[in-house]
PDB file of C-alpha atoms and ligand atoms in Angstrom:
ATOM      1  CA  UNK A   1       0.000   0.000   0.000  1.00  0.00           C
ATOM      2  CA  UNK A   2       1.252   3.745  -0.980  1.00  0.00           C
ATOM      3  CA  UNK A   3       0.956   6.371   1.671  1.00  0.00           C
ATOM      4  CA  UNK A   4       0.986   9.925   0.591  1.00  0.00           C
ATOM      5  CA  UNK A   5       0.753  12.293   2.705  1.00  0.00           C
ATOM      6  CA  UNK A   6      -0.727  16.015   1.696  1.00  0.00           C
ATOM      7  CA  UNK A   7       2.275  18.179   2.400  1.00  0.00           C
ATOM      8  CA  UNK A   8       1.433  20.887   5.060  1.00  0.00           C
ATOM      9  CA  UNK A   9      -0.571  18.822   7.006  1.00  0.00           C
ATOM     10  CA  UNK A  10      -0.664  18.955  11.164  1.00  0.00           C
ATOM     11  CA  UNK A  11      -0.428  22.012  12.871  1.00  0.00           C
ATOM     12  CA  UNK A  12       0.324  25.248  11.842  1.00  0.00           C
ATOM     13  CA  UNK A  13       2.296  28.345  12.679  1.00  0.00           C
ATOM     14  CA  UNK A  14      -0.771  30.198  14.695  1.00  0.00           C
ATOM     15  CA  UNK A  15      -1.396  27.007  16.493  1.00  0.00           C
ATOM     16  CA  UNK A  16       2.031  25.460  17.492  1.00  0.00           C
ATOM     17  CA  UNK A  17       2.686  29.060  18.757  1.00  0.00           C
ATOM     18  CA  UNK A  18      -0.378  28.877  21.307  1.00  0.00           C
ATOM     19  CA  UNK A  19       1.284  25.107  22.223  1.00  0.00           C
ATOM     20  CA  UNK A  20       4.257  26.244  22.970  1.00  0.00           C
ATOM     21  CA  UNK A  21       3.043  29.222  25.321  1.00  0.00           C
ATOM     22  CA  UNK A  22       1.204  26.956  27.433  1.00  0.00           C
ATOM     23  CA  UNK A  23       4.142  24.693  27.864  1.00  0.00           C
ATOM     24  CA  UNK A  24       6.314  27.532  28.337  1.00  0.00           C
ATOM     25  CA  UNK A  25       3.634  29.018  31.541  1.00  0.00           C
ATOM     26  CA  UNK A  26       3.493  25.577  32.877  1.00  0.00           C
ATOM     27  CA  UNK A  27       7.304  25.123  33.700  1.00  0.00           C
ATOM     28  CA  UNK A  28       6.508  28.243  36.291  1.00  0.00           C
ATOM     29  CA  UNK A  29       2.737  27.789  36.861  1.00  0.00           C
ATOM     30  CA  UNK A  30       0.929  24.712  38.449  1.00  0.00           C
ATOM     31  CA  UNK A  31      -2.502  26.163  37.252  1.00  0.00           C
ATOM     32  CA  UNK A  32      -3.469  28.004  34.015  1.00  0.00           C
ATOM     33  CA  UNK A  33      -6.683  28.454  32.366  1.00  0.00           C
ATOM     34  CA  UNK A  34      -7.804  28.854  29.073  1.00  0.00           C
ATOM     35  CA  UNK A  35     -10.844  30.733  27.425  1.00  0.00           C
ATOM     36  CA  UNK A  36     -12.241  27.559  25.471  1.00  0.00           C
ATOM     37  CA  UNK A  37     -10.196  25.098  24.446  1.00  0.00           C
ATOM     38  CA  UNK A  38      -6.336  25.650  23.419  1.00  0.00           C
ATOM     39  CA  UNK A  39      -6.982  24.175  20.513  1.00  0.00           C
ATOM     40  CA  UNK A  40     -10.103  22.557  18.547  1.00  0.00           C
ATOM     41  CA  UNK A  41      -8.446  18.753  19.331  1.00  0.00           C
ATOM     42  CA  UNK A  42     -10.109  16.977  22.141  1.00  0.00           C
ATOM     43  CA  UNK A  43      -7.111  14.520  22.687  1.00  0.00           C
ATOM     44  CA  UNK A  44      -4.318  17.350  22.918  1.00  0.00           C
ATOM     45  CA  UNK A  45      -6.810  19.570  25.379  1.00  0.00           C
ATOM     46  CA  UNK A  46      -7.381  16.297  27.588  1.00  0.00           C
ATOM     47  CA  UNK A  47      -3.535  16.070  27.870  1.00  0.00           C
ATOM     48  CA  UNK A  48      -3.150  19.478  28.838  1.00  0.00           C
ATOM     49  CA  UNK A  49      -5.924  19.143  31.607  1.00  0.00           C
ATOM     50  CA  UNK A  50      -3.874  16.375  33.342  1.00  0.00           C
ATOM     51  CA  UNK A  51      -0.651  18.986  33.413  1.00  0.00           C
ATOM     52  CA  UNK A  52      -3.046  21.670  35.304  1.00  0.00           C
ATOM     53  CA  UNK A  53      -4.573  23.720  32.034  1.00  0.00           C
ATOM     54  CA  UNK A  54      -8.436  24.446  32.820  1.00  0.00           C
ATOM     55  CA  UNK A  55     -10.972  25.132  30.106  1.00  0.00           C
ATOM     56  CA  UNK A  56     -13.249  28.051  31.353  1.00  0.00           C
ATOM     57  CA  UNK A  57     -16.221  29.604  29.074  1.00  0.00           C
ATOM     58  CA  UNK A  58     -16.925  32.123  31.554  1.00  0.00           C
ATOM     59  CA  UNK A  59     -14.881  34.948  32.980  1.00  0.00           C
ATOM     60  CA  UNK A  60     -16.517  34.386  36.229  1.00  0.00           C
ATOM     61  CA  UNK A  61     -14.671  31.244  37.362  1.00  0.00           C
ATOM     62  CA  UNK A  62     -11.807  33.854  37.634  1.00  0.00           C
ATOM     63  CA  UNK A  63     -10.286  35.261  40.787  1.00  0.00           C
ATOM     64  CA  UNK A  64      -8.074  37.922  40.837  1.00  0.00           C
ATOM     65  CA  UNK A  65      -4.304  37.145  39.497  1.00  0.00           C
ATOM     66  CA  UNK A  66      -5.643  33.942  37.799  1.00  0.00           C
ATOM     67  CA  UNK A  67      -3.502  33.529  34.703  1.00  0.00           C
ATOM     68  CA  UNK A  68      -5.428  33.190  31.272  1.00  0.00           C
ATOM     69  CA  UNK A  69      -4.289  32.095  27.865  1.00  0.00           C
ATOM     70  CA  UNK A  70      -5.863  32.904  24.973  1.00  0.00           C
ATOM     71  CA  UNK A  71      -6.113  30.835  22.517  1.00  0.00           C
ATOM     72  CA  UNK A  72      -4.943  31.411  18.832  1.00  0.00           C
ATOM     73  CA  UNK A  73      -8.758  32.010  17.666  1.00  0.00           C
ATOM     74  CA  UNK A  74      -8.510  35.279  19.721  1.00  0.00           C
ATOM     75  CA  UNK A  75     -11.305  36.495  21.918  1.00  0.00           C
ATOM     76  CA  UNK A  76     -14.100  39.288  21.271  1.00  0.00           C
ATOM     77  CA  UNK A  77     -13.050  42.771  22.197  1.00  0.00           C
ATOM     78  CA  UNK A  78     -15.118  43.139  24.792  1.00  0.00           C
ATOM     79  CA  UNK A  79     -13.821  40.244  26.825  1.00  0.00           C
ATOM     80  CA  UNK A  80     -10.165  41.910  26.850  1.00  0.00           C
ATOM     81  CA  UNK A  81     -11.834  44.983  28.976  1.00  0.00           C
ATOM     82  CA  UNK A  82     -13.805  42.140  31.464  1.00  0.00           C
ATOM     83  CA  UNK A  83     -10.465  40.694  31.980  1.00  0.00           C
ATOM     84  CA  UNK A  84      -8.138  44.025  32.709  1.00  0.00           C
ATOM     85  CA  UNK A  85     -11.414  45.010  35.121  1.00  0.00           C
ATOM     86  CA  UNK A  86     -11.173  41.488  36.968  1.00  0.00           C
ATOM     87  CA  UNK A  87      -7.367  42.050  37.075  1.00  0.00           C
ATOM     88  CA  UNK A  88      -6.897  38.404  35.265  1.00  0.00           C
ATOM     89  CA  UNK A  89      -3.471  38.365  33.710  1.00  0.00           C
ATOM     90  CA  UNK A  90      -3.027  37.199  30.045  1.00  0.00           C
ATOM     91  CA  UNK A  91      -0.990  35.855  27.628  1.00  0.00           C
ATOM     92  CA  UNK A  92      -2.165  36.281  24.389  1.00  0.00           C
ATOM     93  CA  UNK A  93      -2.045  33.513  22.097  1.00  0.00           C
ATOM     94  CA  UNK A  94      -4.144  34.534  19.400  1.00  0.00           C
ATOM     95  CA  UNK A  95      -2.818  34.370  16.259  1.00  0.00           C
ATOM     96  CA  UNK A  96      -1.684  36.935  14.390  1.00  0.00           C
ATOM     97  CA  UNK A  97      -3.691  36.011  11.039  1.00  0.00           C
ATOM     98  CA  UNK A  98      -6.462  35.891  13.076  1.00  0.00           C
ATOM     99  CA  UNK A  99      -5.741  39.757  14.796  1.00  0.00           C
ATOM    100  CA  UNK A 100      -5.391  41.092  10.589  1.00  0.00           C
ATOM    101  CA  UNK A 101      -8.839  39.471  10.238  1.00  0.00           C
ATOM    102  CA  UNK A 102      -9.808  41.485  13.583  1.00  0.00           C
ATOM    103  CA  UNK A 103      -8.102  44.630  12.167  1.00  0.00           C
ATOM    104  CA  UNK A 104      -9.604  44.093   8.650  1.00  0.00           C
ATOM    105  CA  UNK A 105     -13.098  43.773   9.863  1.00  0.00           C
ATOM    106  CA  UNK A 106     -13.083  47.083  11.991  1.00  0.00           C
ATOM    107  CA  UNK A 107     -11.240  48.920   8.746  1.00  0.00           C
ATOM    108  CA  UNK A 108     -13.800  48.205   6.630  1.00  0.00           C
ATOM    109  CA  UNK A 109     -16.887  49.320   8.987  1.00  0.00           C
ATOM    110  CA  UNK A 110     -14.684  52.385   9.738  1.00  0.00           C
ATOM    111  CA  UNK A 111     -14.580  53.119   6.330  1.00  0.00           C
ATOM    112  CA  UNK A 112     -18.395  52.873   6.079  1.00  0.00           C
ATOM    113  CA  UNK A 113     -19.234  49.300   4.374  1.00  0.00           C
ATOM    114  CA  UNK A 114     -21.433  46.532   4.791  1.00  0.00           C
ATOM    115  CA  UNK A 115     -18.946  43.935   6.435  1.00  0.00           C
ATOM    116  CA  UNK A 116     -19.803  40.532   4.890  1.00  0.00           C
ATOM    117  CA  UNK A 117     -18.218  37.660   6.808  1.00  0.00           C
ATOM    118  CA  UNK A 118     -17.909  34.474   4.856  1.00  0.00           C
ATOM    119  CA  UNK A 119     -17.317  32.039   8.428  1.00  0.00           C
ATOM    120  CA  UNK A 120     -19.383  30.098  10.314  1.00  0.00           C
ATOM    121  CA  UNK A 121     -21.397  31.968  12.525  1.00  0.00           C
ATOM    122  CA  UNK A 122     -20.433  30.154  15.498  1.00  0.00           C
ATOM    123  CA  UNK A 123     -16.959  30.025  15.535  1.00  0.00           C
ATOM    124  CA  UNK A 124     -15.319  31.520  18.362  1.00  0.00           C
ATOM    125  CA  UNK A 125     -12.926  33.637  15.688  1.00  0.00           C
ATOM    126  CA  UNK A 126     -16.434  34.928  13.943  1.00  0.00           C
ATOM    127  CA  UNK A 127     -17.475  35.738  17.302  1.00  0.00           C
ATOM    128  CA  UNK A 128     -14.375  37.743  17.617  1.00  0.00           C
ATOM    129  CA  UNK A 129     -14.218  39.547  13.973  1.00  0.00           C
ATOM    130  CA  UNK A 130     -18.144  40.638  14.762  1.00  0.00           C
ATOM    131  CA  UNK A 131     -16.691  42.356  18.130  1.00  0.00           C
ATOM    132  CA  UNK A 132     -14.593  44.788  15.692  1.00  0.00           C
ATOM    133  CA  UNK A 133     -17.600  45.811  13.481  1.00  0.00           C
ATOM    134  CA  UNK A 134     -19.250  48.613  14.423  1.00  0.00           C
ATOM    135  CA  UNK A 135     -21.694  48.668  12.207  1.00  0.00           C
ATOM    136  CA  UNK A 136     -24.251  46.718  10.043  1.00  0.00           C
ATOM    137  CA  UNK A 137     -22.743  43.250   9.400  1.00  0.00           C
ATOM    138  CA  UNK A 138     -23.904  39.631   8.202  1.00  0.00           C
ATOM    139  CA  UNK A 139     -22.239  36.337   8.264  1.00  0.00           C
ATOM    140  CA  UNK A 140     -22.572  34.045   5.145  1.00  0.00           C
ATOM    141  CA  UNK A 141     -21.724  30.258   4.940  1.00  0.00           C
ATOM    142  CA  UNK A 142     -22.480  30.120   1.106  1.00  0.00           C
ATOM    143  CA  UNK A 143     -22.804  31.653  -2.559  1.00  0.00           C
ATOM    144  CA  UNK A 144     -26.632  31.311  -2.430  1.00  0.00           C
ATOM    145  CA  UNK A 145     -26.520  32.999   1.225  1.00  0.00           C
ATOM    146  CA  UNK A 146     -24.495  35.916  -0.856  1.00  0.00           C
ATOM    147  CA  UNK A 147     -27.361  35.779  -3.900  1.00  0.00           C
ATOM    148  CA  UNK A 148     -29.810  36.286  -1.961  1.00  0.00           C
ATOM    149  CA  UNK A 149     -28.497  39.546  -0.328  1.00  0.00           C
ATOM    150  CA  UNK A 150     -29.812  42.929  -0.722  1.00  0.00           C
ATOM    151  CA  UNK A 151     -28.102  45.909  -2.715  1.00  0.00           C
ATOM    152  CA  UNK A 152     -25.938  48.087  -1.029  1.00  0.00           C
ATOM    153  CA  UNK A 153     -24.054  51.022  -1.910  1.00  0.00           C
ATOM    154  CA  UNK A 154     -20.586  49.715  -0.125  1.00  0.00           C
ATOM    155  CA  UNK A 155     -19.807  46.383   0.913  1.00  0.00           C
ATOM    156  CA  UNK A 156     -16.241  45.254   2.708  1.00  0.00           C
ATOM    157  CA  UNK A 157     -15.671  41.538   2.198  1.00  0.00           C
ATOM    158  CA  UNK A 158     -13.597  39.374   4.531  1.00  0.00           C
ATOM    159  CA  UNK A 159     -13.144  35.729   5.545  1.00  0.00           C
ATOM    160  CA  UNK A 160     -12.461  33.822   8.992  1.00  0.00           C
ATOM    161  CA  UNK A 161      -8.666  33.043   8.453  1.00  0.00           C
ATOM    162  CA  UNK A 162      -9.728  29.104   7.580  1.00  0.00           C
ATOM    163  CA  UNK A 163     -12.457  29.467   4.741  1.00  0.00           C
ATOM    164  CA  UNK A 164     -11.710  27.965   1.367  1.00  0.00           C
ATOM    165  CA  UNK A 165     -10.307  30.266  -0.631  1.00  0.00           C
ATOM    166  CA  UNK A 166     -12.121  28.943  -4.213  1.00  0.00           C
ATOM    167  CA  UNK A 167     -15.724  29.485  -2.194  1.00  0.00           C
ATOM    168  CA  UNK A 168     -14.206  33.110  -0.767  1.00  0.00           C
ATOM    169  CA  UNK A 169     -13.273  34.286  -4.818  1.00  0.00           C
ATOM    170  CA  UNK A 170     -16.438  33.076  -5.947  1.00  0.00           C
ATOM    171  CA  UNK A 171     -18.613  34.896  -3.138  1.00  0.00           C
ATOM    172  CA  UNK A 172     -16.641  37.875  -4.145  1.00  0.00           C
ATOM    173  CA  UNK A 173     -18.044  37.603  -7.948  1.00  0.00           C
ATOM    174  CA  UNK A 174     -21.383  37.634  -6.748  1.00  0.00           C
ATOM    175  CA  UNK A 175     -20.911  40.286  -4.392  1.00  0.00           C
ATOM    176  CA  UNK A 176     -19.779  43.082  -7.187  1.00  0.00           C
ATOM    177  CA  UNK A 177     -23.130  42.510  -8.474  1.00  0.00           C
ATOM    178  CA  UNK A 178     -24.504  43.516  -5.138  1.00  0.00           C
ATOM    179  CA  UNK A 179     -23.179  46.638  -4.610  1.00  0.00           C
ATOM    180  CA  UNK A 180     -21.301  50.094  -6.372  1.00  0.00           C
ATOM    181  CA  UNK A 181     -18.499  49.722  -4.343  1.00  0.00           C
ATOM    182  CA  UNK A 182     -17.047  46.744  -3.314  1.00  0.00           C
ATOM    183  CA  UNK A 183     -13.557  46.354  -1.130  1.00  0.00           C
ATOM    184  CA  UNK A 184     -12.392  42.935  -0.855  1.00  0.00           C
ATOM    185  CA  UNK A 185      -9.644  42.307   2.215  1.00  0.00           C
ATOM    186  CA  UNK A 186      -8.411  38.498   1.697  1.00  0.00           C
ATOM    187  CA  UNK A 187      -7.916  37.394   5.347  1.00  0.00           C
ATOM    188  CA  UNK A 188      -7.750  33.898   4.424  1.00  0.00           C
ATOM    189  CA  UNK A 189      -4.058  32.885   6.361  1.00  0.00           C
ATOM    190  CA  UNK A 190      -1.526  31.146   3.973  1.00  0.00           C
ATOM    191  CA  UNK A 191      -1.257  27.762   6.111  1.00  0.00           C
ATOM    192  CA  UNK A 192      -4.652  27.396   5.430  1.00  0.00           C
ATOM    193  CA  UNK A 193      -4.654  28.219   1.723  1.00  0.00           C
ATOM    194  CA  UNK A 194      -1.811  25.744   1.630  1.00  0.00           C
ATOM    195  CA  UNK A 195      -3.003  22.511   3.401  1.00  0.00           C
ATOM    196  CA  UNK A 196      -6.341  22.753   1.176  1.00  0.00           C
ATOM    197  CA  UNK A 197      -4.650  23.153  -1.865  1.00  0.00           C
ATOM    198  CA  UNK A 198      -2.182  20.070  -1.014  1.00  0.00           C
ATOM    199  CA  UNK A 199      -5.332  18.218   0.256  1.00  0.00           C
ATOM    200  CA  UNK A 200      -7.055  18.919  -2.877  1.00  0.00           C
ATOM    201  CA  UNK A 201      -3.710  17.118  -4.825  1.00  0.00           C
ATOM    202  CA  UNK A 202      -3.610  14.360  -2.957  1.00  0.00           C
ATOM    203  CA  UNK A 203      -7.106  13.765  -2.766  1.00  0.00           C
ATOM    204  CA  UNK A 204      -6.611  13.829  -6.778  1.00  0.00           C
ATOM    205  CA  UNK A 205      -4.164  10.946  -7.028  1.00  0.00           C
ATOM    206  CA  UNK A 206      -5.261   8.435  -4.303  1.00  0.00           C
ATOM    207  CA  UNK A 207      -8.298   5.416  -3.717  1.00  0.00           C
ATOM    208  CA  UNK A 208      -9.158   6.597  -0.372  1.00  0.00           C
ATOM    209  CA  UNK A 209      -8.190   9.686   1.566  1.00  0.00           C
ATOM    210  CA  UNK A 210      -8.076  10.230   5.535  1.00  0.00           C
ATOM    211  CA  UNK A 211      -8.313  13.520   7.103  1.00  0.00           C
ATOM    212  CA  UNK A 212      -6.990  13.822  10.528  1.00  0.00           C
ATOM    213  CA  UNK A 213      -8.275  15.785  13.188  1.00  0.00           C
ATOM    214  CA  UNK A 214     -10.855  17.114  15.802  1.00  0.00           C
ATOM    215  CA  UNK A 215     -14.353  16.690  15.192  1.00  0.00           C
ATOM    216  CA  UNK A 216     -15.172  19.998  16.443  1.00  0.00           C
ATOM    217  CA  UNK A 217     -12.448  21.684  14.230  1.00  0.00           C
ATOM    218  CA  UNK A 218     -13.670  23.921  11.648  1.00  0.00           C
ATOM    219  CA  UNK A 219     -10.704  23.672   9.367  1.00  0.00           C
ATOM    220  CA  UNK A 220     -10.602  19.965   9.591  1.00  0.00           C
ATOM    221  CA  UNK A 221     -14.157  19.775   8.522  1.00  0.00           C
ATOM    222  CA  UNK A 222     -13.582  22.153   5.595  1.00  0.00           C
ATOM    223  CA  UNK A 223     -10.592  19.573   4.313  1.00  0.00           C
ATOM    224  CA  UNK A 224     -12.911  16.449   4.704  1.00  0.00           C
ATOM    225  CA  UNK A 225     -15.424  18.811   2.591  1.00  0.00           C
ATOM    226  CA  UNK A 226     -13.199  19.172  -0.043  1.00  0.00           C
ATOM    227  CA  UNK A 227     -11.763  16.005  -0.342  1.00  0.00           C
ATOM    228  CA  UNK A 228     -14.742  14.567  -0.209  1.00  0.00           C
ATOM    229  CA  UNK A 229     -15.851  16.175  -3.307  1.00  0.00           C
ATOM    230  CA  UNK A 230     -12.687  14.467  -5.083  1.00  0.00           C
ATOM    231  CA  UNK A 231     -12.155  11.320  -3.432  1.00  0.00           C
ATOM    232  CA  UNK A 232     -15.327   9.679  -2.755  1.00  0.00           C
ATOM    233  CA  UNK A 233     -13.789   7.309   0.116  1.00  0.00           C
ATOM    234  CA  UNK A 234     -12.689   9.720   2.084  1.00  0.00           C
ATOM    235  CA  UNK A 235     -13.150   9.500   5.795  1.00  0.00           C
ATOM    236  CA  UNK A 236     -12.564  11.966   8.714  1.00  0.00           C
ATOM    237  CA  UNK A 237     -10.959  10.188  11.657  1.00  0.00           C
ATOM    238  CA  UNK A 238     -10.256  11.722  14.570  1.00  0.00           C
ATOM    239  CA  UNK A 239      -7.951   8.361  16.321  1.00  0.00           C
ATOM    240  CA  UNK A 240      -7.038   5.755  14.844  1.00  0.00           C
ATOM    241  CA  UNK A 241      -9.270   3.519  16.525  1.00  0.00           C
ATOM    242  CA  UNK A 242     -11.464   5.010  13.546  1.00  0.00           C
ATOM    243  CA  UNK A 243     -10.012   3.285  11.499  1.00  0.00           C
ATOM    244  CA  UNK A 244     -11.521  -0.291  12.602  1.00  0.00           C
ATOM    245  CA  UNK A 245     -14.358   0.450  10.297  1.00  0.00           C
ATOM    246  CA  UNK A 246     -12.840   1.340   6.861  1.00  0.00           C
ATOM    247  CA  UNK A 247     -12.409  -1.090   4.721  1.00  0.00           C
ATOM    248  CA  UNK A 248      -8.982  -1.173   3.194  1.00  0.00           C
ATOM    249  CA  UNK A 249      -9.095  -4.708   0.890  1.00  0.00           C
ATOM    250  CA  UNK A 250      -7.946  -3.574  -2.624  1.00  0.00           C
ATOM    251  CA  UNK A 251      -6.936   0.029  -1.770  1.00  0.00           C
ATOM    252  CA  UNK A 252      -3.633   0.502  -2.865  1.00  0.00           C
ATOM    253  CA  UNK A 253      -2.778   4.237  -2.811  1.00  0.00           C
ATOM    254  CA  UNK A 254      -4.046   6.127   0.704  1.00  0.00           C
ATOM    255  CA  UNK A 255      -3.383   9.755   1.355  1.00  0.00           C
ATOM    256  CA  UNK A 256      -3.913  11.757   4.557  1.00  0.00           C
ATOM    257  CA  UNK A 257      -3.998  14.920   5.129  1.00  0.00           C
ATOM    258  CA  UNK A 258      -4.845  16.647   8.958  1.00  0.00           C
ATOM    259  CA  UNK A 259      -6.271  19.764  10.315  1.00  0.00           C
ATOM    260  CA  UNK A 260      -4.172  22.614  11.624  1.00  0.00           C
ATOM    261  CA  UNK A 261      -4.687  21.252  15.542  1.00  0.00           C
ATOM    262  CA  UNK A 262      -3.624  17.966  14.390  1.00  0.00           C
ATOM    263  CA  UNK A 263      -0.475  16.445  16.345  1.00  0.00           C
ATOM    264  CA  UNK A 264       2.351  14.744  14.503  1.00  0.00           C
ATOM    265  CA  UNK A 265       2.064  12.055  16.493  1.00  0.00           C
ATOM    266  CA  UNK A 266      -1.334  11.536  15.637  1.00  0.00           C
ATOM    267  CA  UNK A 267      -0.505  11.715  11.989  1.00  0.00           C
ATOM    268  CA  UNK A 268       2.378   9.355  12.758  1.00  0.00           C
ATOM    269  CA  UNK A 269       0.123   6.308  14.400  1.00  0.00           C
ATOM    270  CA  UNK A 270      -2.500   6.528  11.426  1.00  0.00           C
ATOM    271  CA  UNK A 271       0.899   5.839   9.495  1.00  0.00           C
ATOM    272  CA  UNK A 272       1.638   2.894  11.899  1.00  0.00           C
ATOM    273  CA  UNK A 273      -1.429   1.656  11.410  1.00  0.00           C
ATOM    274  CA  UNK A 274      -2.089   1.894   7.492  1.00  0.00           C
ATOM    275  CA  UNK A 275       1.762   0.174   7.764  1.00  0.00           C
ATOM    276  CA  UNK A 276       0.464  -2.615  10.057  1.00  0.00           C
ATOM    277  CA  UNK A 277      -2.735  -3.367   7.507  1.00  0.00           C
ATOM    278  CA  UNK A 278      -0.293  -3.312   4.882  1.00  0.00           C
ATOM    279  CA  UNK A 279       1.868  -5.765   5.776  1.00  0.00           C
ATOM    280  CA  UNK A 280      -0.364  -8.153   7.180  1.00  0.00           C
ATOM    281  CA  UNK A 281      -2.295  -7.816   3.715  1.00  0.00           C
ATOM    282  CA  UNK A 282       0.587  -8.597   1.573  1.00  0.00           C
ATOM    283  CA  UNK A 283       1.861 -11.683   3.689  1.00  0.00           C
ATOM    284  CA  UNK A 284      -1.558 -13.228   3.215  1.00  0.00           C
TER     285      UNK A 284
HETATM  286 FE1  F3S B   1      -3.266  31.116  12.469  1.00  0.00          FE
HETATM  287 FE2  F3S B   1      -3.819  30.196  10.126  1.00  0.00          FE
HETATM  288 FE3  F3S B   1      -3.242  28.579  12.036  1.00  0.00          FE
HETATM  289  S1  F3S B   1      -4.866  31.809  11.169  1.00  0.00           S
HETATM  290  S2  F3S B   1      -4.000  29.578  13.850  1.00  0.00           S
HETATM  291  S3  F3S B   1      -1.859  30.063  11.112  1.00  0.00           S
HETATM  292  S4  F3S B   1      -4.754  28.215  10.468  1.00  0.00           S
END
């Protein structure tokens, strides 16, 4: 069996950076807390909770000199001011793709526009882009969610730093129908770009594809979406105990690609595995 893995897979920049901060405040700090989850990969986060790193959703279960990371999705603006009032100390993990995104959206509704957000509306980095628009605003998931908007005289376009940048161009067509004055700021961060575009190729040349990752990670989902489209077995796996259910009899060429909160060594034991099935294959 042929492995071939997407290049640019596993974590990137924004995210090993927030890793390493937390490792770096535990050598002096028995107890840290996060707002959310580090990062959008249940296994890693459960690993950090055994070495003292709490996941809080609420400012309230803060005392005074508590130490809080932020995590590389950022935070909405508001919250920094409830923190500095509560006298919480921070270190600020948040990306800095993600703080141009910030900086982009409250540009645009400076200037005057319409912010469209292509991002799901959920997402704690959407949550946090929407805290720098002051201003009318809507978030779209889709081209028909951009058809079916109403005319306006100026409309600023942005992204959440993980949207597909094929669905982002294409929104941007339709939106130059939709207004006089359109200004486009492509927030879309480069990792991401990247590990799509090398999912996309491997996708192209292999039987079945697995993407790696958290099931509650937005840019992990996006890369099963897109794969999917290309490869039709293609599975999203978050262990490898996952993989107990594909069946692997006369696949010969497997690719894998993994979401930017993806470990190495996760990457590495789906490897092990797909090496394990392999070889047991060929000696029967
Ligand atoms: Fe930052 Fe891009 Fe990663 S925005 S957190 S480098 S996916």
């Amino acid at each position: 069996m042929n492995i071939l893995i997407a290049k640019n897979a596993g974590f990137c920049f924004g995210v090993e950076r927030a890793i390493s901060l937390v490792e770096e405040t535990l050598v002096n700090n028995k107890k840290v807390y996060t707002y959310g989850p580090i990062i959008h990969n249940p296994i890693v986060v459960s690993k950090l909770e055994s070495r003292g790193v709490k996941v809080i959703y609420d400012l309230n279960e803060l005392n005074s000199g508590d130490l809080l990371i932020i995590r590389s999705h950022g935070i909405a603006k508001k919250l920094y001011c409830d923190i500095e009032r509560k006298n919480i100390k921070i270190i600020d993990a948040t990306c800095p793709f993600v703080k141009k995104a910030y900086n982009a959206a409250e540009k645009l509704s400076r200037e005057g526009c319409f912010v469209v957000i292509l991002g799901d509306r959920k997402h704690p980095e959407v949550e946090g882009i929407i805290s720098y628009v002051d201003g009318e605003y809507v978030v779209i998931s889709s081209s028909l969610e951009a058809i079916k908007l109403r005319k306006k005289e100026k409309i600023g376009y942005l992204a959440q730093t993980t949207q597909d940048r094929k669905l982002f161009m294409s929104i941007k067509d339709i939106l130059t129908l939709k207004c006089d004055n359109l200004k486009v700021l492509d927030t879309i961060c480069n990792a991401t770009y990247l590990r799509q575009k090398d999912a996309r190729d491997a996708a192209e040349k292999v039987e079945l594809m697995l993407i790696v990752g958290g099931k509650n990670s937005g840019n992990t989902n996006r890369l099963f979406q897109i794969c999917s489209e290309i490869c039709k077995k293609s599975y999203f796996i978050e262990t490898i105990n996952d993989l107990n259910n594909i069946d692997f009899q006369g696949i010969n060429n497997v690719g894998i690609s993994a979401g930017a909160s993806t470990p190495n060594y996760l990457i590495n034991e789906v490897i092990e595995y797909l090496n394990e099935v392999s070889y047991v294959r060929d000696k029967w």
